[in-house]
mmCIF file of C-alpha atoms in Angstrom:
data_model
loop_
_atom_site.group_PDB
_atom_site.id
_atom_site.type_symbol
_atom_site.label_atom_id
_atom_site.label_comp_id
_atom_site.label_asym_id
_atom_site.label_seq_id
_atom_site.Cartn_x
_atom_site.Cartn_y
_atom_site.Cartn_z
ATOM 1 C CA MET A 1 -11.410 2.800 -17.472
ATOM 2 C CA LEU A 2 -8.670 5.633 -15.789
ATOM 3 C CA GLN A 3 -11.066 8.418 -17.115
ATOM 4 C CA LYS A 4 -13.649 7.692 -14.999
ATOM 5 C CA ASP A 5 -11.399 8.249 -12.074
ATOM 6 C CA ILE A 6 -12.036 11.705 -10.628
ATOM 7 C CA ARG A 7 -8.850 11.553 -9.350
ATOM 8 C CA PHE A 8 -7.046 11.303 -12.940
ATOM 9 C CA ARG A 9 -9.691 14.025 -14.361
ATOM 10 C CA GLU A 10 -8.357 16.367 -11.695
ATOM 11 C CA GLY A 11 -4.746 15.230 -12.059
ATOM 12 C CA LEU A 12 -4.357 16.000 -15.712
ATOM 13 C CA ASN A 13 -4.860 19.422 -17.101
ATOM 14 C CA ALA A 14 -1.732 19.137 -19.869
ATOM 15 C CA CYS A 15 1.591 18.344 -19.263
ATOM 16 C CA ILE A 16 4.009 20.946 -20.800
ATOM 17 C CA ASP A 17 6.899 18.351 -19.871
ATOM 18 C CA CYS A 18 8.779 20.747 -17.660
ATOM 19 C CA GLY A 19 9.948 17.605 -15.339
ATOM 20 C CA THR A 20 9.318 20.330 -12.706
ATOM 21 C CA CYS A 21 7.471 17.703 -10.389
ATOM 22 C CA THR A 22 10.037 15.278 -11.053
ATOM 23 C CA ALA A 23 12.355 18.310 -10.290
ATOM 24 C CA ILE A 24 10.290 17.722 -6.443
ATOM 25 C CA CYS A 25 9.662 14.941 -6.005
ATOM 26 C CA PRO A 26 11.440 13.342 -2.984
ATOM 27 C CA ALA A 27 11.536 9.104 -4.096
ATOM 28 C CA ALA A 28 12.827 10.101 -7.415
ATOM 29 C CA GLN A 29 15.869 11.243 -5.846
ATOM 30 C CA PHE A 30 15.681 7.357 -4.187
ATOM 31 C CA TYR A 31 13.862 5.579 -7.525
ATOM 32 C CA ASP A 32 14.521 5.232 -10.670
ATOM 33 C CA TYR A 33 11.447 7.098 -10.989
ATOM 34 C CA ASP A 34 10.420 9.841 -13.364
ATOM 35 C CA PRO A 35 6.642 11.551 -12.922
ATOM 36 C CA ARG A 36 7.145 13.227 -15.029
ATOM 37 C CA ILE A 37 7.641 10.443 -17.678
ATOM 38 C CA ILE A 38 4.435 8.887 -16.765
ATOM 39 C CA THR A 39 1.774 12.206 -16.700
ATOM 40 C CA ASP A 40 3.633 12.489 -20.615
ATOM 41 C CA THR A 41 2.690 9.003 -21.011
ATOM 42 C CA VAL A 42 -1.536 8.464 -19.755
ATOM 43 C CA GLN A 43 -1.576 12.253 -22.707
ATOM 44 C CA THR A 44 -0.990 10.349 -24.987
ATOM 45 C CA ARG A 45 -4.233 7.732 -24.128
ATOM 46 C CA ASP A 46 -1.760 4.884 -26.023
ATOM 47 C CA ASN A 47 -3.037 1.896 -24.240
ATOM 48 C CA ASN A 48 -0.271 -0.216 -24.591
ATOM 49 C CA LYS A 49 2.098 2.037 -22.838
ATOM 50 C CA ILE A 50 -0.731 3.005 -20.090
ATOM 51 C CA GLU A 51 -0.717 -1.294 -19.444
ATOM 52 C CA GLU A 52 2.577 -1.384 -19.554
ATOM 53 C CA LEU A 53 2.392 0.906 -16.545
ATOM 54 C CA LEU A 54 -0.135 -0.531 -14.794
ATOM 55 C CA LYS A 55 2.064 -4.637 -14.862
ATOM 56 C CA SER A 56 5.572 -2.233 -13.991
ATOM 57 C CA ASP A 57 6.993 -1.160 -10.574
ATOM 58 C CA THR A 58 6.755 2.254 -11.357
ATOM 59 C CA ILE A 59 3.423 3.554 -10.336
ATOM 60 C CA TRP A 60 4.618 1.887 -6.759
ATOM 61 C CA TYR A 61 7.174 3.991 -6.356
ATOM 62 C CA CYS A 62 5.514 7.190 -5.299
ATOM 63 C CA GLY A 63 5.342 8.503 -1.790
ATOM 64 C CA GLU A 64 1.381 10.601 -2.402
ATOM 65 C CA CYS A 65 3.694 13.399 -0.555
ATOM 66 C CA LEU A 66 1.409 15.804 -3.412
ATOM 67 C CA SER A 67 4.933 18.000 -3.950
ATOM 68 C CA CYS A 68 4.539 17.897 -7.080
ATOM 69 C CA LYS A 69 0.823 19.221 -6.729
ATOM 70 C CA THR A 70 2.314 22.759 -5.453
ATOM 71 C CA ARG A 71 4.931 23.261 -8.340
ATOM 72 C CA CYS A 72 2.520 22.106 -11.211
ATOM 73 C CA PRO A 73 2.674 25.639 -13.635
ATOM 74 C CA ARG A 74 -0.169 23.925 -15.403
ATOM 75 C CA GLY A 75 -1.573 22.938 -12.260
ATOM 76 C CA ASN A 76 -1.354 18.968 -13.209
ATOM 77 C CA THR A 77 -1.012 17.103 -10.135
ATOM 78 C CA PRO A 78 1.381 13.119 -11.483
ATOM 79 C CA GLY A 79 -0.231 12.082 -7.257
ATOM 80 C CA TYR A 80 -3.283 12.042 -7.904
ATOM 81 C CA ILE A 81 -2.617 9.953 -11.670
ATOM 82 C CA ILE A 82 -0.611 7.638 -9.962
ATOM 83 C CA GLN A 83 -3.111 7.312 -7.470
ATOM 84 C CA ALA A 84 -5.800 6.098 -10.436
ATOM 85 C CA LEU A 85 -3.392 4.551 -12.470
ATOM 86 C CA ARG A 86 -2.936 1.986 -8.944
ATOM 87 C CA ALA A 87 -6.478 1.309 -8.085
ATOM 88 C CA LEU A 88 -7.257 0.237 -11.902
ATOM 89 C CA SER A 89 -3.779 -1.883 -12.109
ATOM 90 C CA VAL A 90 -5.063 -3.442 -8.914
ATOM 91 C CA GLU A 91 -9.176 -3.423 -10.426
ATOM 92 C CA THR A 92 -7.307 -5.705 -13.259
ATOM 93 C CA GLY A 93 -5.120 -7.807 -12.245
ATOM 94 C CA LEU A 94 -1.828 -5.994 -13.411
ATOM 95 C CA PHE A 95 -0.899 -5.023 -10.200
ATOM 96 C CA ALA A 96 1.011 -9.259 -9.939
ATOM 97 C CA GLU A 97 3.285 -9.212 -12.292
ATOM 98 C CA SER A 98 5.356 -6.579 -10.602
ATOM 99 C CA GLU A 99 7.914 -6.977 -7.667
ATOM 100 C CA LYS A 100 6.004 -3.617 -6.083
ATOM 101 C CA GLY A 101 2.041 -4.708 -7.153
ATOM 102 C CA ARG A 102 2.866 -7.456 -6.081
ATOM 103 C CA GLN A 103 3.156 -6.319 -2.315
ATOM 104 C CA GLN A 104 0.115 -4.690 -1.688
ATOM 105 C CA LEU A 105 -1.349 -8.239 -0.363
ATOM 106 C CA ALA A 106 1.661 -7.183 2.210
ATOM 107 C CA ILE A 107 0.199 -4.230 2.895
ATOM 108 C CA LYS A 108 -3.342 -5.710 3.353
ATOM 109 C CA ARG A 109 -2.301 -8.583 5.734
ATOM 110 C CA THR A 110 -0.007 -5.693 7.563
ATOM 111 C CA VAL A 111 -1.613 -2.710 7.905
ATOM 112 C CA GLY A 112 -4.871 -3.270 6.683
ATOM 113 C CA GLU A 113 -5.898 -6.671 8.825
ATOM 114 C CA SER A 114 -4.358 -4.846 11.238
ATOM 115 C CA ILE A 115 -7.035 -1.365 10.985
ATOM 116 C CA LEU A 116 -9.609 -4.048 11.327
ATOM 117 C CA LYS A 117 -8.188 -6.071 13.783
ATOM 118 C CA PHE A 118 -7.383 -3.187 16.418
ATOM 119 C CA GLY A 119 -8.096 -0.209 15.345
ATOM 120 C CA TYR A 120 -4.916 0.935 15.098
ATOM 121 C CA CYS A 121 -2.818 0.743 11.392
ATOM 122 C CA VAL A 122 0.402 -0.023 13.477
ATOM 123 C CA TYR A 123 -0.114 -2.678 16.401
ATOM 124 C CA ILE A 124 2.722 -2.968 19.382
ATOM 125 C CA ASP A 125 1.041 -6.866 19.254
ATOM 126 C CA ASP A 126 1.527 -7.456 15.770
ATOM 127 C CA VAL A 127 5.458 -5.913 15.599
ATOM 128 C CA ASP A 128 7.894 -8.435 15.764
ATOM 129 C CA THR A 129 12.151 -8.257 15.590
ATOM 130 C CA GLN A 130 11.091 -11.372 12.934
ATOM 131 C CA MET A 131 9.089 -8.629 10.337
ATOM 132 C CA TYR A 132 11.269 -5.873 11.515
ATOM 133 C CA PRO A 133 14.456 -6.318 11.750
ATOM 134 C CA GLU A 134 15.158 -3.303 11.587
ATOM 135 C CA GLN A 135 13.823 -2.082 15.135
ATOM 136 C CA GLY A 136 16.856 -3.497 16.461
ATOM 137 C CA PRO A 137 16.884 -6.290 19.834
ATOM 138 C CA VAL A 138 15.790 -3.901 22.123
ATOM 139 C CA TRP A 139 12.487 -4.448 20.522
ATOM 140 C CA ASP A 140 11.767 -7.545 22.035
ATOM 141 C CA TRP A 141 12.963 -6.481 25.352
ATOM 142 C CA LEU A 142 10.117 -3.690 25.025
ATOM 143 C CA LYS A 143 6.960 -6.023 23.500
ATOM 144 C CA ASN A 144 7.859 -8.412 26.872
ATOM 145 C CA ASN A 145 7.706 -5.610 29.383
ATOM 146 C CA ARG A 146 5.068 -3.751 27.083
ATOM 147 C CA GLU A 147 2.653 -3.542 29.979
ATOM 148 C CA LYS A 148 4.949 -1.733 32.782
ATOM 149 C CA ILE A 149 6.818 0.954 30.008
ATOM 150 C CA LEU A 150 3.813 1.859 28.391
ATOM 151 C CA GLU A 151 1.745 2.327 31.578
ATOM 152 C CA ARG A 152 5.171 4.166 33.025
ATOM 153 C CA THR A 153 4.907 6.272 29.186
ATOM 154 C CA GLY A 154 0.903 7.167 30.288
ATOM 155 C CA ALA A 155 -0.289 5.047 27.755
ATOM 156 C CA ASN A 156 -3.454 3.112 28.312
ATOM 157 C CA TYR A 157 -2.969 0.112 26.500
ATOM 158 C CA LYS A 158 -5.414 -1.579 26.504
ATOM 159 C CA GLY A 159 -7.781 0.166 28.761
ATOM 160 C CA ASN A 160 -11.229 1.796 27.417
ATOM 161 C CA GLY A 161 -11.630 5.466 27.532
ATOM 162 C CA SER A 162 -8.859 8.145 25.367
ATOM 163 C CA GLY A 163 -5.250 7.039 25.767
ATOM 164 C CA THR A 164 -2.457 5.751 22.935
ATOM 165 C CA LEU A 165 -3.075 2.646 22.641
ATOM 166 C CA ARG A 166 -6.400 2.303 23.896
ATOM 167 C CA LEU A 167 -8.844 -0.663 22.937
ATOM 168 C CA THR A 168 -11.238 0.100 20.102
ATOM 169 C CA PRO A 169 -14.420 -0.616 21.325
ATOM 170 C CA GLU A 170 -16.156 -3.519 19.283
ATOM 171 C CA GLU A 171 -18.887 -0.792 18.123
ATOM 172 C CA SER A 172 -16.091 1.318 16.025
ATOM 173 C CA LEU A 173 -14.932 -1.883 14.379
ATOM 174 C CA VAL A 174 -18.390 -2.543 13.466
ATOM 175 C CA ASP A 175 -18.346 0.287 11.964
ATOM 176 C CA LEU A 176 -14.692 0.674 10.224
ATOM 177 C CA LYS A 177 -15.880 -2.594 8.623
ATOM 178 C CA LYS A 178 -18.676 -0.808 6.970
ATOM 179 C CA ILE A 179 -16.568 2.406 6.037
ATOM 180 C CA PHE A 180 -14.523 0.079 4.052
ATOM 181 C CA ASP A 181 -17.127 -1.865 2.783
ATOM 182 C CA ALA A 182 -18.927 1.711 1.564
ATOM 183 C CA THR A 183 -16.279 3.632 0.191
ATOM 184 C CA GLY A 184 -14.856 0.191 -1.841
ATOM 185 C CA ALA A 185 -12.039 -1.487 0.496
ATOM 186 C CA SER A 186 -13.284 -4.213 1.284
ATOM 187 C CA GLN A 187 -13.791 -5.178 -2.639
ATOM 188 C CA ARG A 188 -10.244 -3.738 -3.586
ATOM 189 C CA PHE A 189 -9.133 -6.604 -0.277
ATOM 190 C CA GLU A 190 -11.338 -8.937 -1.792
ATOM 191 C CA ILE A 191 -9.312 -8.694 -5.424
ATOM 192 C CA ILE A 192 -5.780 -8.347 -4.665
ATOM 193 C CA GLU A 193 -5.665 -11.662 -2.598
ATOM 194 C CA LYS A 194 -8.324 -13.229 -5.779
ATOM 195 C CA TYR A 195 -4.841 -11.778 -8.524
ATOM 196 C CA SER A 196 -1.907 -12.460 -5.400
ATOM 197 C CA LYS A 197 -3.615 -16.608 -5.277
ATOM 198 C CA GLU A 198 -3.414 -16.977 -9.622
ATOM 199 C CA LYS A 199 -0.454 -15.765 -9.221
ATOM 200 C CA ALA A 200 1.093 -18.274 -7.152
ATOM 201 C CA LYS A 201 -0.273 -20.905 -8.458
ATOM 202 C CA GLN A 202 1.011 -19.608 -11.676
ATOM 203 C CA LEU A 203 4.656 -19.436 -10.294
ATOM 204 C CA GLY A 204 3.890 -22.688 -8.488
ATOM 205 C CA ILE A 205 4.133 -21.005 -5.176
ATOM 206 C CA PRO A 206 2.383 -22.132 -1.452
ATOM 207 C CA PHE A 207 -0.214 -19.975 -0.676
ATOM 208 C CA GLY A 208 -2.818 -19.607 1.712
ATOM 209 C CA LYS A 209 -3.627 -16.965 4.407
ATOM 210 C CA GLY A 210 -2.468 -14.604 7.086
ATOM 211 C CA LYS A 211 0.618 -14.449 7.243
ATOM 212 C CA ASP A 212 2.495 -17.269 7.504
ATOM 213 C CA ASN A 213 3.396 -18.531 4.460
ATOM 214 C CA GLU A 214 6.164 -19.346 0.923
ATOM 215 C CA TYR A 215 3.682 -16.846 -1.048
ATOM 216 C CA PHE A 216 3.560 -13.643 1.957
ATOM 217 C CA GLU A 217 6.714 -14.144 3.009
ATOM 218 C CA SER A 218 8.437 -14.038 -0.190
ATOM 219 C CA VAL A 219 6.494 -10.750 -1.925
ATOM 220 C CA TYR A 220 7.078 -8.936 1.817
ATOM 221 C CA GLU A 221 10.933 -9.830 1.021
ATOM 222 C CA GLY A 222 10.250 -8.664 -2.458
ATOM 223 C CA GLY A 223 12.096 -12.242 -3.640
ATOM 224 C CA ILE A 224 9.361 -13.089 -5.830
ATOM 225 C CA GLU A 225 11.217 -13.620 -9.517
ATOM 226 C CA ASP A 226 8.771 -13.577 -12.813
ATOM 227 C CA GLU A 227 9.659 -16.945 -15.603
#
């Protein structure tokens, strides 16, 4: 199944297990993460080991910066391999077996749905200090006064034409949805919802739409533990 993914075929030539990718990897500085081991593992073609990767947090640590691509002496790109593994993990539903994998639901229901609803990955109306406490109390004041503040900064908040935070025309939102449909993103969203719902049922956690339900909140905060 991995061999069908062009990113996997382009990303793996012949790993010599040198560790250069790990040395340059920003994520390896913060997580127990070693792209060298991932690359070496997939080239063994050991299905059991690859399945364990698909169920693990490990494949979700990569930031996809592709620093590894610039340094590998054999022309491998571990970042591409990671992308292929992530796609397969979602397709098979195995993403729901790890904490970081389950957070794909949170990404889908925040960033993904924001793109389709507003035309922006992150939109000021959807950012609040309950979900994003790192914004601090100043953010509440900013949101309460956003029209006046954004006007002073030169933004075109909910206005027509050009400018930051401008209103995205309905025809553009329709085109975005068509792009999601054509590229398989819409189907991936459905798969994430399907397997997330099954996992919630397995764990006995209430599951619902949007952000106001126990499963989403647990996934978002990374607080679910398997039985």
